[in-house]
PDB file of C-alpha atoms in Angstrom:
ATOM      1  CA  MET A 223      -0.302  22.465   9.872  1.00 88.00           C
ATOM      2  CA  PRO A 224      -2.862  19.363  10.268  1.00 94.00           C
ATOM      3  CA  THR A 225      -1.185  16.047   9.529  1.00 96.00           C
ATOM      4  CA  TYR A 226      -3.135  13.076   7.540  1.00 97.00           C
ATOM      5  CA  ALA A 227      -2.391   9.416   7.146  1.00 97.00           C
ATOM      6  CA  THR A 228      -3.427   7.168   4.341  1.00 96.00           C
ATOM      7  CA  LEU A 229      -3.352   3.478   4.698  1.00 95.00           C
ATOM      8  CA  VAL A 230      -2.749   2.245   1.167  1.00 89.00           C
ATOM      9  CA  ASP A 231      -3.813  -1.121  -0.481  1.00 84.00           C
ATOM     10  CA  LEU A 232      -2.377  -2.291  -3.703  1.00 76.00           C
ATOM     11  CA  ALA A 233      -4.660  -5.272  -4.209  1.00 64.00           C
ATOM     12  CA  ASP A 234      -6.079  -3.960  -7.385  1.00 58.00           C
ATOM     13  CA  ARG A 235      -2.970  -2.417  -8.729  1.00 58.00           C
ATOM     14  CA  ASP A 236      -0.792  -4.354 -11.167  1.00 59.00           C
ATOM     15  CA  VAL A 237       2.792  -3.184 -10.010  1.00 58.00           C
ATOM     16  CA  GLN A 238       5.490  -4.944 -12.423  1.00 54.00           C
ATOM     17  CA  ASN A 239       8.531  -3.915 -10.273  1.00 53.00           C
ATOM     18  CA  ALA A 240       9.987  -1.686  -7.584  1.00 56.00           C
ATOM     19  CA  GLN A 241      10.851   0.860 -10.195  1.00 65.00           C
ATOM     20  CA  ASP A 242       7.273   1.278 -10.999  1.00 70.00           C
ATOM     21  CA  LEU A 243       6.632   1.960  -7.426  1.00 69.00           C
ATOM     22  CA  ALA A 244       9.377   4.706  -7.327  1.00 73.00           C
ATOM     23  CA  THR A 245       8.133   6.438 -10.280  1.00 77.00           C
ATOM     24  CA  ILE A 246       4.537   6.459  -8.718  1.00 82.00           C
ATOM     25  CA  TRP A 247       5.905   8.081  -5.595  1.00 85.00           C
ATOM     26  CA  GLY A 248       7.627  10.671  -7.483  1.00 87.00           C
ATOM     27  CA  ASP A 249       4.475  11.591  -9.416  1.00 90.00           C
ATOM     28  CA  ILE A 250       2.490  11.523  -6.507  1.00 91.00           C
ATOM     29  CA  ARG A 251       4.676  13.941  -4.409  1.00 92.00           C
ATOM     30  CA  THR A 252       4.874  16.370  -7.514  1.00 94.00           C
ATOM     31  CA  GLU A 253       0.915  16.272  -7.403  1.00 94.00           C
ATOM     32  CA  PHE A 254       0.674  16.797  -3.873  1.00 94.00           C
ATOM     33  CA  GLU A 255       2.917  19.945  -3.888  1.00 94.00           C
ATOM     34  CA  GLU A 256       0.859  21.142  -6.757  1.00 94.00           C
ATOM     35  CA  GLN A 257      -2.315  20.953  -4.486  1.00 91.00           C
ATOM     36  CA  GLY A 258      -0.715  22.404  -1.525  1.00 92.00           C
ATOM     37  CA  ALA A 259       0.025  19.471   0.460  1.00 95.00           C
ATOM     38  CA  ASP A 260       3.451  18.196   1.800  1.00 95.00           C
ATOM     39  CA  LEU A 261       3.976  14.445   1.349  1.00 93.00           C
ATOM     40  CA  ARG A 262       6.178  14.010   4.650  1.00 94.00           C
ATOM     41  CA  ASP A 263       6.774  10.239   4.742  1.00 92.00           C
ATOM     42  CA  SER A 264       5.799   6.969   3.024  1.00 89.00           C
ATOM     43  CA  TYR A 265       6.274   3.435   4.531  1.00 90.00           C
ATOM     44  CA  ALA A 266       5.913   0.002   3.289  1.00 86.00           C
ATOM     45  CA  ALA A 267       3.967  -2.002   5.842  1.00 88.00           C
ATOM     46  CA  LEU A 268       3.392  -5.599   6.806  1.00 91.00           C
ATOM     47  CA  GLY A 269      -0.180  -6.559   7.702  1.00 91.00           C
ATOM     48  CA  GLU A 270      -3.444  -5.693   6.425  1.00 90.00           C
ATOM     49  CA  HIS A 271      -2.099  -2.589   4.540  1.00 90.00           C
ATOM     50  CA  ASP A 272       0.785  -2.213   1.936  1.00 85.00           C
ATOM     51  CA  PHE A 273       1.661   1.298   2.669  1.00 88.00           C
ATOM     52  CA  ILE A 274       1.308   4.310   5.086  1.00 93.00           C
ATOM     53  CA  ILE A 275       1.611   7.799   3.592  1.00 94.00           C
ATOM     54  CA  LEU A 276       1.935  10.705   5.934  1.00 96.00           C
ATOM     55  CA  PHE A 277       1.276  14.350   4.507  1.00 96.00           C
ATOM     56  CA  GLU A 278       0.481  17.709   5.856  1.00 96.00           C
ATOM     57  CA  THR A 279      -1.817  20.602   4.317  1.00 95.00           C
ATOM     58  CA  ASP A 280      -3.521  23.545   5.623  1.00 92.00           C
ATOM     59  CA  ASP A 281      -7.043  22.899   4.298  1.00 90.00           C
ATOM     60  CA  THR A 282      -9.259  19.964   4.073  1.00 91.00           C
ATOM     61  CA  GLU A 283     -10.026  20.699   0.246  1.00 93.00           C
ATOM     62  CA  ALA A 284      -6.203  19.811  -0.455  1.00 93.00           C
ATOM     63  CA  ALA A 285      -6.480  16.906   2.031  1.00 94.00           C
ATOM     64  CA  PHE A 286      -9.253  15.475  -0.192  1.00 94.00           C
ATOM     65  CA  LYS A 287      -7.516  16.295  -3.614  1.00 94.00           C
ATOM     66  CA  SER A 288      -4.332  14.369  -2.224  1.00 94.00           C
ATOM     67  CA  ALA A 289      -6.695  11.348  -1.340  1.00 93.00           C
ATOM     68  CA  LEU A 290      -7.882  11.535  -4.916  1.00 94.00           C
ATOM     69  CA  THR A 291      -4.473  11.655  -6.323  1.00 93.00           C
ATOM     70  CA  LEU A 292      -3.691   8.517  -4.705  1.00 91.00           C
ATOM     71  CA  HIS A 293      -6.688   6.927  -6.244  1.00 89.00           C
ATOM     72  CA  ARG A 294      -6.271   8.347  -9.554  1.00 89.00           C
ATOM     73  CA  HIS A 295      -2.797   6.188  -9.384  1.00 86.00           C
ATOM     74  CA  GLY A 296      -4.728   3.197  -8.579  1.00 82.00           C
ATOM     75  CA  LEU A 297      -3.874   3.401  -4.828  1.00 86.00           C
ATOM     76  CA  GLU A 298      -6.872   2.393  -2.880  1.00 86.00           C
ATOM     77  CA  GLY A 299      -6.640   3.815   0.747  1.00 91.00           C
ATOM     78  CA  GLN A 300      -8.176   5.182   3.784  1.00 95.00           C
ATOM     79  CA  THR A 301      -7.209   8.827   4.693  1.00 96.00           C
ATOM     80  CA  MET A 302      -7.679  10.308   8.074  1.00 96.00           C
ATOM     81  CA  ARG A 303      -6.414  13.128  10.032  1.00 95.00           C
ATOM     82  CA  ILE A 304      -4.092  12.388  12.677  1.00 95.00           C
ATOM     83  CA  VAL A 305      -2.852  14.198  15.744  1.00 91.00           C
ATOM     84  CA  ASP A 306       0.497  14.164  17.553  1.00 88.00           C
ATOM     85  CA  THR A 307       0.310  11.982  20.677  1.00 88.00           C
ATOM     86  CA  ASP A 308       1.606  14.874  22.941  1.00 85.00           C
ATOM     87  CA  ASP A 309      -0.954  17.171  21.370  1.00 82.00           C
ATOM     88  CA  PHE A 310      -3.725  14.737  22.082  1.00 80.00           C
ATOM     89  CA  SER A 311      -2.552  14.113  25.451  1.00 80.00           C
ATOM     90  CA  ASN A 312      -2.857  17.987  26.102  1.00 78.00           C
ATOM     91  CA  VAL A 313      -6.475  17.773  24.888  1.00 75.00           C
ATOM     92  CA  VAL A 314      -7.309  14.778  27.233  1.00 74.00           C
ATOM     93  CA  ASP A 315      -5.553  16.724  30.098  1.00 72.00           C
ATOM     94  CA  GLU A 316      -8.240  19.672  29.660  1.00 69.00           C
ATOM     95  CA  ILE A 317     -11.201  17.455  29.910  1.00 68.00           C
TER      96      ILE A 317
END
């Protein structure tokens, strides 16, 4: 199943406390499941982005819907398909 990563920024979102974020993640996880996506991991990050979200889904439409779900919750981000390093190494070896 393809894996996607979203780099999330909270710059425009007014988060009052950590409990607000916990509620948001629960809602997002539920909506992802409804769209056929599996929210695998989420991480707080230091640096340019505030969070990294990893999810899997079988089709591109569900990936788009998942990215829009984040946006609807006020989480601006950049979503991209990612490939495991070992799988990528196999592709490079074939060239």
